[in-house]
């Protein structure tokens, strides 16, 4: 069974432990700027919301890549960037409607969440349980897909 990150914004305190754990796991440094998960702060509401790649079924980033540097990891369901193939053209960053594919200036490649190979450090590091790694069915993903199919306004070919 595939798993996915479930984010509960009500539990987020804005401690940034998820960002620090992600940057250390993937880049070897504690630097929130190098994290693949970000905590967005709603200043006027006084709350924070973590966000990262949702591993879309459509995966526009994967489809847009002109050199096929983004592949599906069948074990985790994550769309992963193959650094040895990526040319750093940034087309995938434009294709992602959520802004969760980012360019790494240090490497000249793009980076995005790869679910840490099935053991996401952001979920492990979150002290409040705002980020958990659960069976994909528990996140309501299938319900969202069903609703999207019912409201699909795109013409059929």
XYZ file of N, CA and C in Angstrom:
471
model
N 0.839 -1.177 0.000
C 0.000 0.000 0.000
C 0.887 1.245 0.000
N 0.540 2.196 -0.855
C 1.289 3.448 -0.908
C 0.947 4.315 0.290
N 1.919 5.099 0.702
C 1.728 6.020 1.807
C 1.943 7.433 1.300
N 1.447 8.389 2.043
C 1.650 9.782 1.673
C 1.735 10.637 2.926
N 2.281 11.816 2.750
C 2.366 12.756 3.852
C 0.995 13.354 4.104
N 0.612 13.382 5.358
C -0.628 14.038 5.751
C -0.237 15.223 6.616
N -0.757 16.383 6.264
C -0.406 17.600 6.976
C -1.637 18.152 7.675
N -1.487 18.394 8.969
C -2.552 18.966 9.774
C -2.093 20.340 10.242
N -2.496 21.399 9.525
C -2.020 22.743 9.844
C -2.380 23.192 11.259
N -3.451 22.666 11.810
C -3.869 23.058 13.158
C -2.821 22.690 14.208
N -1.999 21.683 13.917
C -0.995 21.226 14.878
C 0.368 21.889 14.689
N 0.550 22.623 13.608
C 1.860 23.217 13.316
C 2.115 24.429 14.204
N 3.297 24.442 14.843
C 3.698 25.565 15.694
C 4.714 26.470 15.004
N 5.138 26.093 13.804
C 6.123 26.890 13.081
C 7.535 26.718 13.598
N 7.832 25.587 14.233
C 9.164 25.357 14.818
C 10.255 25.116 13.768
N 9.862 24.766 12.556
C 10.761 24.524 11.429
C 11.626 23.268 11.572
N 11.291 22.395 12.513
C 12.048 21.148 12.657
C 11.952 20.306 11.387
N 10.800 20.357 10.704
C 10.632 19.607 9.458
C 11.609 20.108 8.394
N 11.735 21.424 8.280
C 12.654 22.005 7.296
C 14.105 21.662 7.621
N 14.451 21.741 8.896
C 15.829 21.438 9.303
C 16.162 19.968 9.047
N 15.242 19.069 9.400
C 15.472 17.637 9.188
C 15.586 17.320 7.701
N 14.758 17.945 6.888
C 14.787 17.723 5.441
C 16.109 18.193 4.844
N 16.529 19.394 5.200
C 17.774 19.910 4.625
C 18.969 19.068 5.060
N 18.953 18.608 6.302
C 20.071 17.780 6.763
C 20.079 16.430 6.059
N 18.903 15.813 5.927
C 18.803 14.503 5.268
C 19.241 14.573 3.805
N 18.834 15.631 3.119
C 19.068 15.705 1.675
C 20.306 16.493 1.262
N 20.715 17.440 2.079
C 21.838 18.293 1.695
C 23.002 18.221 2.673
N 22.796 17.576 3.827
C 23.866 17.441 4.809
C 24.128 18.679 5.640
N 23.207 19.657 5.592
C 23.351 20.886 6.373
C 22.002 21.259 6.985
N 22.062 21.932 8.114
C 20.842 22.473 8.708
C 20.633 23.858 8.118
N 19.834 23.939 7.063
C 19.619 25.193 6.355
C 18.222 25.153 5.752
N 17.309 25.910 6.310
C 15.917 25.872 5.851
C 15.778 26.259 4.370
N 16.705 27.045 3.856
C 16.654 27.437 2.446
C 16.877 26.237 1.527
N 17.467 25.163 2.061
C 17.748 23.983 1.250
C 16.760 22.849 1.521
N 15.684 23.166 2.191
C 14.671 22.171 2.523
C 13.707 21.957 1.364
N 13.193 20.763 1.257
C 12.201 20.422 0.230
C 10.788 20.526 0.768
N 10.673 20.817 2.042
C 9.385 21.132 2.653
C 9.508 22.549 3.193
N 8.461 23.303 3.082
C 8.475 24.688 3.555
C 7.305 24.904 4.507
N 7.494 25.802 5.447
C 6.417 26.187 6.345
C 6.003 27.598 5.951
N 4.780 27.706 5.446
C 4.254 29.004 5.024
C 3.604 29.670 6.221
N 3.939 30.918 6.447
C 3.387 31.629 7.591
C 2.311 32.610 7.141
N 1.142 32.466 7.734
C 0.043 33.399 7.519
C 0.121 34.425 8.651
N 0.807 35.521 8.405
C 1.074 36.515 9.443
C -0.202 37.066 10.070
N -1.183 37.391 9.239
C -2.408 38.017 9.745
C -3.257 37.065 10.573
N -3.102 35.775 10.325
C -3.885 34.793 11.064
C -3.087 34.175 12.205
N -1.786 34.407 12.223
C -0.942 33.870 13.274
C -0.826 32.358 13.245
N -0.765 31.791 12.042
C -0.608 30.339 11.952
C 0.350 29.985 10.831
N 0.842 28.744 10.895
C 1.798 28.250 9.918
C 1.248 26.976 9.287
N 1.631 26.757 8.022
C 1.184 25.564 7.316
C 2.363 24.969 6.547
N 2.772 23.741 6.906
C 3.821 23.070 6.131
C 3.275 22.641 4.765
N 4.112 22.716 3.749
C 3.704 22.217 2.438
C 4.915 21.682 1.693
N 4.652 20.685 0.863
C 5.694 20.072 0.050
C 5.024 19.393 -1.134
N 5.790 18.715 -1.942
C 5.258 18.015 -3.107
C 4.186 17.020 -2.682
N 3.075 17.021 -3.385
C 1.979 16.098 -3.080
C 2.074 14.811 -3.889
N 3.140 14.663 -4.664
C 3.348 13.467 -5.495
C 2.119 13.227 -6.386
N 1.746 14.247 -7.130
C 0.555 14.214 -7.989
C 0.516 12.991 -8.896
N -0.666 12.470 -9.098
C -0.836 11.359 -10.036
C -0.496 11.824 -11.457
N -0.910 13.033 -11.799
C -0.633 13.580 -13.136
C 0.836 13.957 -13.291
N 1.450 14.410 -12.221
C 2.873 14.776 -12.172
C 3.303 15.619 -13.374
N 2.843 16.841 -13.385
C 3.196 17.745 -14.480
C 4.692 17.969 -14.564
N 5.365 17.950 -13.429
C 6.819 18.119 -13.444
C 7.467 16.993 -14.242
N 7.025 15.778 -13.999
C 7.563 14.605 -14.687
C 7.277 14.685 -16.190
N 6.054 15.065 -16.522
C 5.664 15.139 -17.931
C 6.371 16.264 -18.680
N 6.698 17.337 -17.967
C 7.322 18.495 -18.617
C 8.812 18.339 -18.840
N 9.451 17.468 -18.083
C 10.912 17.351 -18.159
C 11.358 16.883 -19.543
N 12.145 17.708 -20.238
C 12.550 17.356 -21.608
C 13.608 16.250 -21.684
N 14.246 15.927 -20.558
C 15.297 14.903 -20.581
C 14.925 13.672 -19.735
N 13.673 13.599 -19.301
C 13.188 12.469 -18.489
C 14.016 12.264 -17.220
N 14.308 13.377 -16.528
C 15.092 13.298 -15.301
C 14.230 13.068 -14.065
N 12.912 13.055 -14.225
C 12.017 12.790 -13.094
C 11.309 11.479 -13.372
N 11.459 10.564 -12.446
C 10.900 9.212 -12.603
C 10.050 8.845 -11.394
N 9.140 7.910 -11.596
C 8.302 7.392 -10.532
C 9.040 6.299 -9.767
N 9.093 6.434 -8.459
C 9.597 5.368 -7.604
C 8.383 4.495 -7.293
N 8.323 3.319 -7.861
C 7.146 2.468 -7.727
C 6.930 1.988 -6.293
N 7.986 1.921 -5.504
C 7.849 1.470 -4.117
C 7.176 2.513 -3.235
N 7.519 3.789 -3.443
C 6.988 4.854 -2.583
C 5.920 5.712 -3.248
N 5.861 5.697 -4.567
C 4.939 6.569 -5.287
C 5.499 7.959 -5.506
N 6.704 8.204 -5.018
C 7.327 9.521 -5.159
C 7.849 9.716 -6.578
N 7.777 10.949 -7.013
C 8.397 11.331 -8.276
C 9.765 11.881 -7.902
N 10.813 11.192 -8.318
C 12.166 11.542 -7.890
C 12.970 12.155 -9.032
N 13.855 13.065 -8.677
C 14.741 13.707 -9.646
C 16.025 12.899 -9.726
N 16.389 12.500 -10.925
C 17.647 11.799 -11.162
C 18.724 12.856 -11.427
N 19.549 13.116 -10.423
C 20.546 14.181 -10.529
C 21.511 13.982 -11.698
N 21.841 12.732 -12.000
C 22.791 12.494 -13.083
C 22.179 12.733 -14.462
N 20.848 12.886 -14.525
C 20.165 13.140 -15.797
C 19.706 14.598 -15.898
N 19.351 15.194 -14.772
C 18.835 16.572 -14.745
C 19.867 17.539 -15.320
N 19.407 18.428 -16.218
C 20.282 19.430 -16.820
C 20.040 20.825 -16.225
N 19.117 20.908 -15.265
C 18.862 22.183 -14.594
C 18.136 23.206 -15.432
N 17.329 22.773 -16.376
C 16.626 23.707 -17.264
C 15.454 24.411 -16.579
N 14.965 23.870 -15.482
C 13.904 24.447 -14.650
C 12.507 24.371 -15.265
N 12.335 23.625 -16.342
C 11.006 23.509 -16.947
C 10.021 22.900 -15.942
N 10.468 21.943 -15.156
C 9.603 21.306 -14.167
C 9.153 22.287 -13.094
N 9.999 23.265 -12.761
C 9.619 24.248 -11.749
C 8.471 25.113 -12.244
N 8.440 25.348 -13.534
C 7.358 26.120 -14.138
C 6.098 25.271 -14.241
N 6.260 23.997 -14.538
C 5.124 23.093 -14.728
C 4.388 22.780 -13.429
N 5.074 22.806 -12.305
C 4.453 22.455 -11.019
C 3.485 23.561 -10.593
N 2.189 23.235 -10.502
C 1.219 24.274 -10.126
C 1.291 24.663 -8.653
N 2.038 23.920 -7.852
C 2.096 24.181 -6.418
C 3.415 24.816 -5.974
N 4.362 24.956 -6.889
C 5.633 25.585 -6.556
C 6.500 24.763 -5.629
N 6.407 23.446 -5.728
C 7.173 22.598 -4.810
C 8.378 21.933 -5.464
N 8.676 22.294 -6.697
C 9.911 21.868 -7.347
C 10.783 23.114 -7.413
N 11.982 23.038 -6.851
C 12.833 24.215 -6.744
C 14.216 23.968 -7.331
N 14.836 25.043 -7.727
C 16.182 24.991 -8.297
C 17.205 25.134 -7.186
N 18.212 24.275 -7.190
C 19.292 24.325 -6.215
C 20.497 24.986 -6.885
N 20.789 26.217 -6.491
C 21.886 26.969 -7.114
C 23.246 26.317 -6.885
N 23.392 25.606 -5.776
C 24.674 24.963 -5.471
C 24.994 23.815 -6.428
N 23.958 23.070 -6.818
C 24.172 21.897 -7.672
C 23.832 22.149 -9.135
N 23.043 23.191 -9.404
C 22.604 23.447 -10.775
C 21.529 22.461 -11.222
N 20.884 21.824 -10.256
C 19.835 20.833 -10.538
C 18.571 21.248 -9.797
N 17.470 20.594 -10.100
C 16.245 20.861 -9.356
C 16.134 19.881 -8.200
N 15.320 20.260 -7.217
C 15.098 19.382 -6.079
C 13.628 19.416 -5.706
N 13.136 18.275 -5.244
C 11.763 18.154 -4.783
C 11.688 17.006 -3.808
N 10.622 16.941 -3.068
C 10.448 15.874 -2.086
C 10.447 14.513 -2.772
N 11.217 13.598 -2.194
C 11.238 12.218 -2.699
C 10.782 11.244 -1.615
N 10.135 11.795 -0.585
C 9.644 11.018 0.558
C 10.767 10.279 1.284
N 11.990 10.746 1.112
C 13.160 10.152 1.788
C 13.197 8.636 1.621
N 12.821 8.182 0.448
C 12.866 6.747 0.166
C 11.834 5.934 0.937
N 10.832 6.582 1.480
C 9.782 5.877 2.211
C 9.833 6.078 3.716
N 10.722 6.936 4.185
C 10.826 7.240 5.616
C 11.079 8.740 5.767
N 10.051 9.568 5.492
C 10.237 11.020 5.460
C 10.719 11.602 6.788
N 11.863 12.253 6.723
C 12.454 12.852 7.916
C 11.599 13.980 8.477
N 10.862 14.687 7.617
C 10.018 15.781 8.113
C 8.962 15.244 9.075
N 8.376 14.106 8.755
C 7.364 13.503 9.629
C 7.989 12.997 10.917
N 9.168 12.417 10.815
C 9.866 11.914 12.002
C 10.232 13.059 12.937
N 10.642 14.191 12.376
C 11.120 15.316 13.178
C 10.003 16.173 13.755
N 8.810 16.095 13.213
C 7.722 16.975 13.663
C 7.294 16.613 15.087
N 7.519 17.524 16.035
C 7.228 17.206 17.433
C 5.748 17.237 17.794
N 4.918 17.839 16.957
C 3.495 17.983 17.294
C 2.589 17.053 16.507
N 3.153 16.298 15.559
C 2.323 15.424 14.734
C 1.579 16.163 13.639
N 2.040 17.366 13.296
C 1.415 18.119 12.211
C 1.703 17.464 10.862
N 2.805 16.716 10.790
C 3.174 15.998 9.577
C 3.282 14.521 9.939
N 2.484 13.719 9.276
C 2.534 12.275 9.499
C 2.613 11.575 8.150
N 3.084 10.350 8.176
C 3.226 9.540 6.964
C 2.284 8.364 7.134
N 1.187 8.382 6.385
C 0.109 7.421 6.587
C -0.272 6.743 5.276
N -1.055 5.676 5.380
C -1.576 5.034 4.184
C -2.299 6.078 3.353
N -2.084 6.063 2.054
C -2.645 7.082 1.165
C -4.166 7.154 1.278
N -4.817 6.038 1.546
C -6.278 6.041 1.670
C -6.736 6.903 2.848
N -5.940 6.988 3.903
C -6.320 7.756 5.090
C -6.312 9.250 4.846
N -5.613 9.696 3.813
C -5.511 11.130 3.558
C -6.697 11.658 2.767
N -7.549 10.777 2.305
C -8.678 11.211 1.506
C -8.305 11.407 0.049
N -7.142 10.894 -0.358
C -6.669 11.075 -1.719
C -7.659 10.501 -2.732
N -8.166 9.312 -2.456
C -9.131 8.712 -3.380
C -10.409 9.536 -3.460
N -10.840 10.087 -2.331
C -12.038 10.934 -2.324
C -11.809 12.184 -3.152
N -10.620 12.773 -3.034
C -10.311 13.971 -3.819
C -10.297 13.647 -5.309
N -9.727 12.505 -5.663
C -9.684 12.119 -7.079
C -11.085 11.876 -7.622
N -11.952 11.235 -6.818
C -13.325 10.985 -7.238
C -14.060 12.305 -7.454
N -13.903 13.233 -6.519
C -14.538 14.542 -6.649
C -14.004 15.281 -7.878
N -12.699 15.207 -8.102
C -12.110 15.876 -9.265
C -12.660 15.296 -10.563
N -12.865 13.987 -10.593
C -13.417 13.356 -11.801
C -14.848 13.822 -12.050
N -15.605 14.014 -10.991
C -16.989 14.465 -11.126
C -17.066 15.915 -11.587
N -16.079 16.713 -11.226
C -16.115 18.125 -11.568
C -15.197 18.469 -12.731
N -14.698 17.460 -13.413
C -13.782 17.671 -14.523
C -14.477 18.467 -15.629
N -13.926 19.606 -15.955
C -14.512 20.446 -16.987
C -13.729 20.397 -18.288
N -12.709 19.558 -18.329
C -11.890 19.470 -19.523
C -12.610 18.619 -20.586
N -12.535 19.034 -21.853
C -13.166 18.251 -22.927
C -12.477 16.899 -23.078
N -13.243 15.933 -23.394
C -12.708 14.586 -23.602
C -12.285 14.430 -25.052
N -11.178 13.765 -25.268
C -10.655 13.565 -26.642
C -11.348 12.385 -27.290
